[in-house]
Coordinates of C-alpha atoms and ligand atoms in Angstrom, one line a residue:
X1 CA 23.0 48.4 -3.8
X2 CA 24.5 48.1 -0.2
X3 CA 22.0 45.5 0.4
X4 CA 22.7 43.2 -2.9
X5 CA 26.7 43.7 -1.9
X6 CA 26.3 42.2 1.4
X7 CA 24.2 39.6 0.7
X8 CA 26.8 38.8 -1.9
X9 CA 29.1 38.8 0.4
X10 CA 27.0 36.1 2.6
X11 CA 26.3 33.8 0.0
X12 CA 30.6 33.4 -0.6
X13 CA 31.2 33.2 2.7
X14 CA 28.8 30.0 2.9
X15 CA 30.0 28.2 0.1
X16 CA 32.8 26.4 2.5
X17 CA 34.8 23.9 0.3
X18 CA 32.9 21.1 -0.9
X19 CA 29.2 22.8 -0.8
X20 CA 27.3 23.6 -3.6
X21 CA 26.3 27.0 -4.0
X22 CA 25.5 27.0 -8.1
X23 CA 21.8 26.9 -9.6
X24 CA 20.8 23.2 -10.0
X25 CA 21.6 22.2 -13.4
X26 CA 19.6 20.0 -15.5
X27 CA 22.2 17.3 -16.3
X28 CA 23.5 15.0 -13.6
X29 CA 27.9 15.7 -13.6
X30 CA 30.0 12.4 -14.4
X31 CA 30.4 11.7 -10.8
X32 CA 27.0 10.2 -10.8
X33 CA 27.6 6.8 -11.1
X34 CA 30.0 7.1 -7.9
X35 CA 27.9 9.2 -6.4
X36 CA 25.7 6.5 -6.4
X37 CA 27.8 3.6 -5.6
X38 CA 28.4 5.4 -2.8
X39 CA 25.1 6.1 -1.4
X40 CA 24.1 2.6 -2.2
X41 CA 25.6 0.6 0.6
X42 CA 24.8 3.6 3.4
X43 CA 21.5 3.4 2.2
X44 CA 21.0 -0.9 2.3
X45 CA 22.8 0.2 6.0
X46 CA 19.0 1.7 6.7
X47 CA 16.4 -0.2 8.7
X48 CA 13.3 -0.2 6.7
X49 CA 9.7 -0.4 7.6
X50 CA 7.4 -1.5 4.6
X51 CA 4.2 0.0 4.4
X52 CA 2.2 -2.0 2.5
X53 CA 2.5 -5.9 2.1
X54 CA 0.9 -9.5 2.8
X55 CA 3.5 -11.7 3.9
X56 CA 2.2 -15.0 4.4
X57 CA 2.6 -18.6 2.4
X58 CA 0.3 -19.4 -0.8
X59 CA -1.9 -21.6 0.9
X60 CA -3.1 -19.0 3.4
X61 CA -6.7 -17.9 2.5
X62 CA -5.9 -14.8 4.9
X63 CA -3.6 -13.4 2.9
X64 CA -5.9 -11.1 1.5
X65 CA -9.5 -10.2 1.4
X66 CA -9.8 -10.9 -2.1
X67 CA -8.2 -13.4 -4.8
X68 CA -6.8 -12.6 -8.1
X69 CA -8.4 -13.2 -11.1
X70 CA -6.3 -14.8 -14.1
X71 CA -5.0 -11.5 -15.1
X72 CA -2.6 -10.2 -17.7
X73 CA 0.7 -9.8 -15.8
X74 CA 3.3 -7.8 -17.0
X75 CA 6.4 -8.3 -18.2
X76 CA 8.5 -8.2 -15.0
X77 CA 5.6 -9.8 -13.4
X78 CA 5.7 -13.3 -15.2
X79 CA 7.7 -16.1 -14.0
X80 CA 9.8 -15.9 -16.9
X81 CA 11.6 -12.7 -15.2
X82 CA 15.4 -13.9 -14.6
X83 CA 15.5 -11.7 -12.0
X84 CA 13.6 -14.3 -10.1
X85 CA 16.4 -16.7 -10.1
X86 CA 18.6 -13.8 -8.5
X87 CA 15.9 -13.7 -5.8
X88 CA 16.0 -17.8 -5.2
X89 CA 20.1 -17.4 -4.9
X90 CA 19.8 -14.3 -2.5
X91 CA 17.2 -15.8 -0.1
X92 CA 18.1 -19.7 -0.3
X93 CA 21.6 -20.6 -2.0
X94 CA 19.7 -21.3 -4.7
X95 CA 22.2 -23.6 -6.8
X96 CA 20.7 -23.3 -10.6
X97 CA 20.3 -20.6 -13.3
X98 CA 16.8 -21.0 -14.7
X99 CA 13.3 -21.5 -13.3
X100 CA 12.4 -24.8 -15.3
X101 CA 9.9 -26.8 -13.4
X102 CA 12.3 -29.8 -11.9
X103 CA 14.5 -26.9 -10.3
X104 CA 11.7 -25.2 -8.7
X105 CA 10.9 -28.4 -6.8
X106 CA 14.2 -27.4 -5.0
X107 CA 13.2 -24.3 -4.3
X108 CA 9.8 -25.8 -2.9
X109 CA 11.7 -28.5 -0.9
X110 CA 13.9 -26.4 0.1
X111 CA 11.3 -23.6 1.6
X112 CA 9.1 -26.5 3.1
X113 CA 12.3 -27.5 5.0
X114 CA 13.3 -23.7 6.5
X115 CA 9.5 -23.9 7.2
X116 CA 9.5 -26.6 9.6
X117 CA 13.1 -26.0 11.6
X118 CA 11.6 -21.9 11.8
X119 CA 8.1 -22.0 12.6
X120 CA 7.0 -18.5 13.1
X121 CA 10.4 -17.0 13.3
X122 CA 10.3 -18.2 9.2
X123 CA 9.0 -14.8 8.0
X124 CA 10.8 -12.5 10.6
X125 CA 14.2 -14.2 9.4
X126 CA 13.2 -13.0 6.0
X127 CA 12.6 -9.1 7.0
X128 CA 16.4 -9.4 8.9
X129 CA 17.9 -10.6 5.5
X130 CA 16.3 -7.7 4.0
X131 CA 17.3 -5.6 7.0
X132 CA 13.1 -4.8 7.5
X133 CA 12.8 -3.6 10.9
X134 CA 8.7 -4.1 11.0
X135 CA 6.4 -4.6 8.3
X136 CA 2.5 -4.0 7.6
X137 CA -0.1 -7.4 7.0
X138 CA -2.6 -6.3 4.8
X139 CA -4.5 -9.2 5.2
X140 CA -8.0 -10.6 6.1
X141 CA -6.9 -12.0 9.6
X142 CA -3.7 -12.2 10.9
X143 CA -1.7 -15.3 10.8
X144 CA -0.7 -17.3 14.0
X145 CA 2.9 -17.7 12.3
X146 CA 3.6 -14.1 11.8
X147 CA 5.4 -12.8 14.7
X148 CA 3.7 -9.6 16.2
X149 CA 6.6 -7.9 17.1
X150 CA 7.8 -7.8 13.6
X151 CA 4.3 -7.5 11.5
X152 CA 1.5 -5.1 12.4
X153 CA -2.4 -5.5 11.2
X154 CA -3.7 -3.3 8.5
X155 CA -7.5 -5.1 7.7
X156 CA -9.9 -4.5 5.3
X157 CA -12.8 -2.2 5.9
X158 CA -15.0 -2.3 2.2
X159 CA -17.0 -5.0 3.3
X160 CA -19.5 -2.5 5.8
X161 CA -20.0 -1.0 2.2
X162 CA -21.7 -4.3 0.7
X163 CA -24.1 -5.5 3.4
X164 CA -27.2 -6.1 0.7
X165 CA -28.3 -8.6 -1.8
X166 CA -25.5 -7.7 -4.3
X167 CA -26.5 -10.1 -7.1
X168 CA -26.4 -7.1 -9.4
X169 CA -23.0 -6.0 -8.6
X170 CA -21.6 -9.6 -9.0
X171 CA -23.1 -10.0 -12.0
X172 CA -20.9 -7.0 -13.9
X173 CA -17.9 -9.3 -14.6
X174 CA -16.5 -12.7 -14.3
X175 CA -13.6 -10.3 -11.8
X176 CA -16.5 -9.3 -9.6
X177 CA -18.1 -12.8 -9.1
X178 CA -14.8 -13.9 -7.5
X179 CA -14.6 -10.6 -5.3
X180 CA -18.2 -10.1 -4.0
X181 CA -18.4 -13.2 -2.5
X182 CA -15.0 -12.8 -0.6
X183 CA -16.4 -9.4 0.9
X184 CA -19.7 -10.9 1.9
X185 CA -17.3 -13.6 3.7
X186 CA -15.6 -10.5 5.2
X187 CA -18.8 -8.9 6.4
X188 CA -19.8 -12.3 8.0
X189 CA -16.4 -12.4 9.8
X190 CA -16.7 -8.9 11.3
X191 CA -20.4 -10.2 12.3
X192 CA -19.3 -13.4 13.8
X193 CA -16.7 -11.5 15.7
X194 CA -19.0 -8.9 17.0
X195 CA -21.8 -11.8 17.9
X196 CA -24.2 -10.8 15.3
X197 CA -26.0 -13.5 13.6
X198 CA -28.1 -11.1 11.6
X199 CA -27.9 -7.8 10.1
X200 CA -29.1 -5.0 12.4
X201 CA -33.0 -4.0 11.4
X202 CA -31.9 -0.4 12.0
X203 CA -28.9 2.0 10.6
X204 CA -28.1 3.3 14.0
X205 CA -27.3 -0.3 14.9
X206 CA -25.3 -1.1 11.8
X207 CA -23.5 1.8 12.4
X208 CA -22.8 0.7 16.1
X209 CA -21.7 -2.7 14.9
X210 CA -19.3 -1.0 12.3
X211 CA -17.3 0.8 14.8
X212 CA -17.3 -1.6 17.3
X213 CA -15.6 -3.9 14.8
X214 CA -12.4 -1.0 14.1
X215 CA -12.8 -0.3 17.4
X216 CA -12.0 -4.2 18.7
X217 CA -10.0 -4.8 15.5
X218 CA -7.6 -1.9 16.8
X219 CA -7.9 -3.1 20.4
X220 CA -6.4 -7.1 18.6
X221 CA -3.4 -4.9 17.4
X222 CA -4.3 -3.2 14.2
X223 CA -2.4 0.2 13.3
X224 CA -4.9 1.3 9.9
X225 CA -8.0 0.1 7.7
X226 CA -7.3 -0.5 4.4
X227 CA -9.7 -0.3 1.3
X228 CA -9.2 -1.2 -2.0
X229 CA -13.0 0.1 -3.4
X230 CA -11.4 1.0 -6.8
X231 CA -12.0 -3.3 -7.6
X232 CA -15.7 -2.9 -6.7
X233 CA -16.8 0.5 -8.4
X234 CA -15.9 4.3 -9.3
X235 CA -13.8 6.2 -6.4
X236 CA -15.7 9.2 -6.9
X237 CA -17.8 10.2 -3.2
X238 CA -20.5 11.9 -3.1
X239 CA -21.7 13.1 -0.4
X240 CA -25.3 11.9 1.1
X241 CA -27.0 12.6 4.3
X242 CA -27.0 10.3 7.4
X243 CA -31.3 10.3 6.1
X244 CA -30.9 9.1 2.7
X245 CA -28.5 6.2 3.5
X246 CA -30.6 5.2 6.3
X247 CA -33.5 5.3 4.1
X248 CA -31.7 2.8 1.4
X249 CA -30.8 0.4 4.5
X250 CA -34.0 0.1 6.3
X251 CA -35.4 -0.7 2.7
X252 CA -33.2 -3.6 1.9
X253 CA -31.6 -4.8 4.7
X254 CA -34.2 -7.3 4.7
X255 CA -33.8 -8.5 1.4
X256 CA -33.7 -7.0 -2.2
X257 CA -32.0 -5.8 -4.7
X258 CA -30.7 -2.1 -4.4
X259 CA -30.7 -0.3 -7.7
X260 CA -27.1 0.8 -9.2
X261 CA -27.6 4.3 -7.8
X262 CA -29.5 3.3 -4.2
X263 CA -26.4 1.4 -3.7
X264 CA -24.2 3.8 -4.2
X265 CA -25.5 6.4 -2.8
X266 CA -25.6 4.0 0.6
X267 CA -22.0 3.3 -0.1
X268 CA -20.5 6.7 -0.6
X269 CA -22.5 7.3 3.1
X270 CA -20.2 4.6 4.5
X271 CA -17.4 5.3 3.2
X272 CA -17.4 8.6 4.8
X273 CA -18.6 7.1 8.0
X274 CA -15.6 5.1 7.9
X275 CA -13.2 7.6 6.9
X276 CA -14.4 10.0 9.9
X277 CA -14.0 7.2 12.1
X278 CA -10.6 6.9 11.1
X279 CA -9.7 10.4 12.3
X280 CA -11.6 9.8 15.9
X281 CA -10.2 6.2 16.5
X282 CA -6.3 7.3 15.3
X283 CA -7.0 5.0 12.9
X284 CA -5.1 6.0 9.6
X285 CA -6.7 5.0 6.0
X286 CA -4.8 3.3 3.3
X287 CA -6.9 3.6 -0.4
X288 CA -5.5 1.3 -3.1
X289 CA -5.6 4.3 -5.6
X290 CA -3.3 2.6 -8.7
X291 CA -3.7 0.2 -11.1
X292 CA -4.9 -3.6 -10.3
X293 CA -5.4 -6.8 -11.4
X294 CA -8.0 -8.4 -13.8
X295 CA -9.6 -7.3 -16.9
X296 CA -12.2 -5.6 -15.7
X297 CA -10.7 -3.4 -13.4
X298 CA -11.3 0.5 -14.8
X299 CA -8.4 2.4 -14.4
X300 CA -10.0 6.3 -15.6
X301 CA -12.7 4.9 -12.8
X302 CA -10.2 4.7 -10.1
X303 CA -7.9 7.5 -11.0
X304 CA -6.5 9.0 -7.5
X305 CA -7.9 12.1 -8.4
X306 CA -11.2 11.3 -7.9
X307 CA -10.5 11.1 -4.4
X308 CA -9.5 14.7 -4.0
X309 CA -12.9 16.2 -3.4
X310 CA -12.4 13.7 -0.1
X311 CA -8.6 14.4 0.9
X312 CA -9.6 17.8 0.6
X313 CA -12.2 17.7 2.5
X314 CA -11.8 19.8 6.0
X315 CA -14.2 17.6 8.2
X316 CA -11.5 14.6 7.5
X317 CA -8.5 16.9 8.6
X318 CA -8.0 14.8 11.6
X319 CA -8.0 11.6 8.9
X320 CA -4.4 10.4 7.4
X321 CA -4.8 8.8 4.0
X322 CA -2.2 6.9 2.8
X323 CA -2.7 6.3 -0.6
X324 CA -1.1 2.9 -1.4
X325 CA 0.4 2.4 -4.6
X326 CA 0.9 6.1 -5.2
X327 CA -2.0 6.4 -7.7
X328 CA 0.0 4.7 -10.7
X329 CA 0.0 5.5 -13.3
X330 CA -1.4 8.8 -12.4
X331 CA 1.9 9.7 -10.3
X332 CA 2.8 12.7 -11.3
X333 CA -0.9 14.3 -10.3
X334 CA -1.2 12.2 -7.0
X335 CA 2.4 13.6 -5.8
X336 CA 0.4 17.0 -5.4
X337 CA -2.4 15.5 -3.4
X338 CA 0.1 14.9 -0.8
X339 CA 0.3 18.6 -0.1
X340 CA -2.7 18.1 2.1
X341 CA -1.1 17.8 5.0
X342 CA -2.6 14.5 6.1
X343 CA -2.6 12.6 3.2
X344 CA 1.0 10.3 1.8
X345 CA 1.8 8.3 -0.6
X346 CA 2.9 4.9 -0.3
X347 CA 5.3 3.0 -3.5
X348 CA 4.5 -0.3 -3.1
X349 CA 3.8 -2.3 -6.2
X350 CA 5.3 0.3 -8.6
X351 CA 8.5 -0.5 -7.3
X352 CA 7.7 -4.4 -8.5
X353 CA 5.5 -3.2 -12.1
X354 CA 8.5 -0.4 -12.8
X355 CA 12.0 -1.5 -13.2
X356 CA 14.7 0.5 -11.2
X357 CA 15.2 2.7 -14.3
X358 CA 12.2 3.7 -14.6
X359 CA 10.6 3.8 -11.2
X360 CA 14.3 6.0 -10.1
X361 CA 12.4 8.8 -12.3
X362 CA 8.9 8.5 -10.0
X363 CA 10.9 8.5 -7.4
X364 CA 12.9 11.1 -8.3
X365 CA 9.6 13.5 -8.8
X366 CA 8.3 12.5 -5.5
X367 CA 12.0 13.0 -3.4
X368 CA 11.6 16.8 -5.0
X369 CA 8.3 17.3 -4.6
X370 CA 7.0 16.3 -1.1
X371 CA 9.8 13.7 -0.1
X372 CA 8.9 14.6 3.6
X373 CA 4.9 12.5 2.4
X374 CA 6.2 9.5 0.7
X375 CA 6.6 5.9 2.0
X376 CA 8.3 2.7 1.4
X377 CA 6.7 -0.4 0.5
X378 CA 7.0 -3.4 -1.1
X379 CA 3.5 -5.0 -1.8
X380 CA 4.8 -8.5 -1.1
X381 CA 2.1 -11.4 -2.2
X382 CA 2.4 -14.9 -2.6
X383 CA 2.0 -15.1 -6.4
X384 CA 2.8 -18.6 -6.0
X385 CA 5.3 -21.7 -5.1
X386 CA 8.2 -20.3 -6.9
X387 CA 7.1 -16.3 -6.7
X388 CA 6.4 -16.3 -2.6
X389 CA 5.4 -13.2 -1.0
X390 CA 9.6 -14.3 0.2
X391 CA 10.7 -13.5 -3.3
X392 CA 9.0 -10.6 -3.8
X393 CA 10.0 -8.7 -0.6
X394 CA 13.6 -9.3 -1.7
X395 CA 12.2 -7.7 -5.9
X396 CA 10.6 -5.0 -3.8
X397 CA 13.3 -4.2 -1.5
X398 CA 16.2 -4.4 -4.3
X399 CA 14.3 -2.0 -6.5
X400 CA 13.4 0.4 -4.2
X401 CA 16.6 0.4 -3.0
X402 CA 18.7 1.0 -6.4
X403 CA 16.0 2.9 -7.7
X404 CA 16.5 5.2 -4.8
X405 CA 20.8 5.4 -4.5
X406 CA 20.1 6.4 -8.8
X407 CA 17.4 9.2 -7.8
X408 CA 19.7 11.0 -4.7
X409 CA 22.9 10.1 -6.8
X410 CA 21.2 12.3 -9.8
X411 CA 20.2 15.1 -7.3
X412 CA 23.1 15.6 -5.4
X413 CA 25.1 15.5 -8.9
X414 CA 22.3 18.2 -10.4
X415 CA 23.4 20.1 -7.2
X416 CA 19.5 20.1 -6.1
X417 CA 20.9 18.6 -2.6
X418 CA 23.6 18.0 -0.6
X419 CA 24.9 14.4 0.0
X420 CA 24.0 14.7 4.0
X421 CA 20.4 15.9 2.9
X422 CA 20.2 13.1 0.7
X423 CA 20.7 10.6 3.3
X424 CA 18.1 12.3 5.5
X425 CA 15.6 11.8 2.5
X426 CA 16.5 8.3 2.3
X427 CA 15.8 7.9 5.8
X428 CA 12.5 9.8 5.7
X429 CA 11.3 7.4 2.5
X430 CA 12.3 4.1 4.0
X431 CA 11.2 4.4 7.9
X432 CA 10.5 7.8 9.6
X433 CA 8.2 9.1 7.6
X434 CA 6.1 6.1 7.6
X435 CA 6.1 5.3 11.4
X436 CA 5.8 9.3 12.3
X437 CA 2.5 8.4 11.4
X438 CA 1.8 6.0 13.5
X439 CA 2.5 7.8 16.9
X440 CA 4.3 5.2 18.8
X441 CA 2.7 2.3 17.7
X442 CA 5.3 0.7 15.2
X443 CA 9.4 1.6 15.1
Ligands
ZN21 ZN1 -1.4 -4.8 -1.7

């Protein structure tokens, strides 16, 4: 009785003027809305650092390690979003209100021309109108006109997984026979750079030659490995020994055609080389675990949860996952993964499929959830002329952004946090808890 009274007593005495000290209630108040024009401008204040993107110009084969497939885009996704113009006006002065073909010459002309007075400071000018301290290159190589100082390396690191005849596998889908190729380019790149003009006849070499390549690719600068696996096959891992995977390579390194399962099995071996590589090298993994492109690629195949058996796993608890893209459309299970206390989640690409509406509500999950695990992004590509990886920074950015203010706006108003906690969480989305990774490497 004594001891309810006086605890009483200490929770009046805290609620000074202005702090909340009620339940959280389920409604947002009707300060809301200036909640949230108030948060908005302290939050565009905050220097960003984007997780997950591949800046570079259309014509760049780099750009990525793969191409996309005529897909089916989505509504926001075509070039018939107005929003687009907004983006063209925003970045360049654009002077009309429509998209139509003779106007987008401008917009070409008018890019070609920044192009040539900026040179490499062209893509850096873009990250200080967005007020984007550093950003991640996901991309095959980097690019001689991306300024180091501003972009950091993230490469690909599938290709180890398809170093056979893969006939088979190209032959699932008309997607695949425009991917497979590109990673047996990838492979040859990685060989060419490590001076191998051949395979390895052995596994212990392969293996040798596979983390000499991380190793030298972070020695040129790269902070993570990247894999987007869910294109190729299932994310499920199981778990082979070193004996059976060495026993599928010495069999057809020399030619042949693995069956489904041989390969496989030989796969989910690398993959777990790689990711226990990535916890003695420092050398963080990012997993495209959402949704992607094409017709053929199998979302129930790819869910994020297939992964768990992995993040879970205490031989890779010296690994940090990042899963990029947040495991949409899966988000409200992958926000739980990133209890595991090296695993995050990255937003990119949701922020750009979602409209602010709608992705404020993931967001909003996440930020009271694990809002300490979750990083910005913006999944920048250039689409094409018109859509430039430029243009979508600036959709990524703007979405995030409002999308964000709405989220903290309806949780300080729902009295789940305080304004000043907010603005922490803001700062934790969009930079420090992406570069606390890291460890010095990026700011
Ligand atoms: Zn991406």
């Amino acid at each position: 009785m004594i001891r309810a009274r006086s605890l009483m007593i200490a929770v009046v005495a805290a609620a000074a003027p202005g702090l909340a000290v009620a339940q959280a209630r389920p409604f947002p108040g009707s300060d809301v809305e200036q909640i949230y024009q108030r948060l908005l401008p302290q939050i565009e204040k905050i220097p960003m650092f984007d997780h997950h993107a591949h800046p570079g110009f259309a014509d760049d084969p780099d750009v990525d390690a793969m191409a996309a497939p005529p897909g089916s885009a989505s509504l926001r996704q075509r070039d018939t979003n107005p929003e687009l113009v907004a983006a063209a006006r925003a970045l360049w002065g654009y002077p009309y209100n429509d998209l139509s073909a003779e106007h987008t010459q401008w917009l070409v002309e008018k890019k070609a021309e920044v192009k040539k007075q900026r040179g490499n400071q062209y893509f850096s000018d873009i990250l200080d109108k967005l007020n984007i301290e550093q950003g991640v290159a996901n991309r095959a190589m980097m690019a001689d006109y991306l300024d180091p100082k501003r972009f950091v390396w993230v490469f690909f690191a599938d290709s180890f997984m398809w170093p056979f005849d893969n006939q088979r596998q190209a032959a699932r889908n008309a997607d695949e026979q425009v991917y497979i190729p590109l990673q047996e380019k990838m492979l040859h790149r990685w060989m060419a750079q490590e001076g191998l003009g051949k395979l390895p006849p052995n596994f212990s070499d392969y293996l040798t030659f596979v983390s000499r390549t991380l190793e030298d690719n972070q020695e040129k600068g790269a902070i993570a490995q990247k894999f987007e696996v869910a294109y190729f096959r299932p994310t499920r891992f199981s778990d082979p020994t070193r004996e059976q995977a060495e026993d599928i390579y010495q069999r057809f390194v020399g030619g042949g055609i693995p069956s489904e399962a041989e390969y496989r099995t030989f796969q989910d071996f690398l993959f777990r080389y790689l990711v226990r590589e990535g916890g003695r090298l420092h050398l963080p993994v990012h997993i495209h675990s959402a949704v992607g492109i094409g017709d053929y690629f199998n979302l129930s195949e790819s869910n994020i949860l297939n992964l768990e058996n992995v993040l879970r796993d205490p031989r890779y608890a010296n690994t940090t996952f990042v899963m990029i893209h947040g495991g949409y459309p899966y988000d409200r299970q992958s926000i739980w993964l990133a209890a595991v206390k090296n695993v995050y989640l990255d937003t990119s690409e949701t922020e750009i499929l979602l409209y602010p509406s709608e992705f404020k509500k993931l967001l909003k999950q996440w930020l009271e959830t694990f809002p300490d695990k979750i990083t910005f992004g913006t999944d920048c590509f250039p689409y094409n002329q018109a859509l430039g990886a430029e243009e979508s920074y600036w959709l990524g950015v703007e979405s995030s952004r409002t999308a964000l203010a709405a989220a903290l706006a309806e949780m300080i108003s729902e009295k789940e946090v305080s304004e000043a906690q907010a603005l922490a969480l803001a700062h934790g989305y969009l930079h420090d808890n992406a570069v606390g990774i890291y460890q010095g490497k990026v700011h």
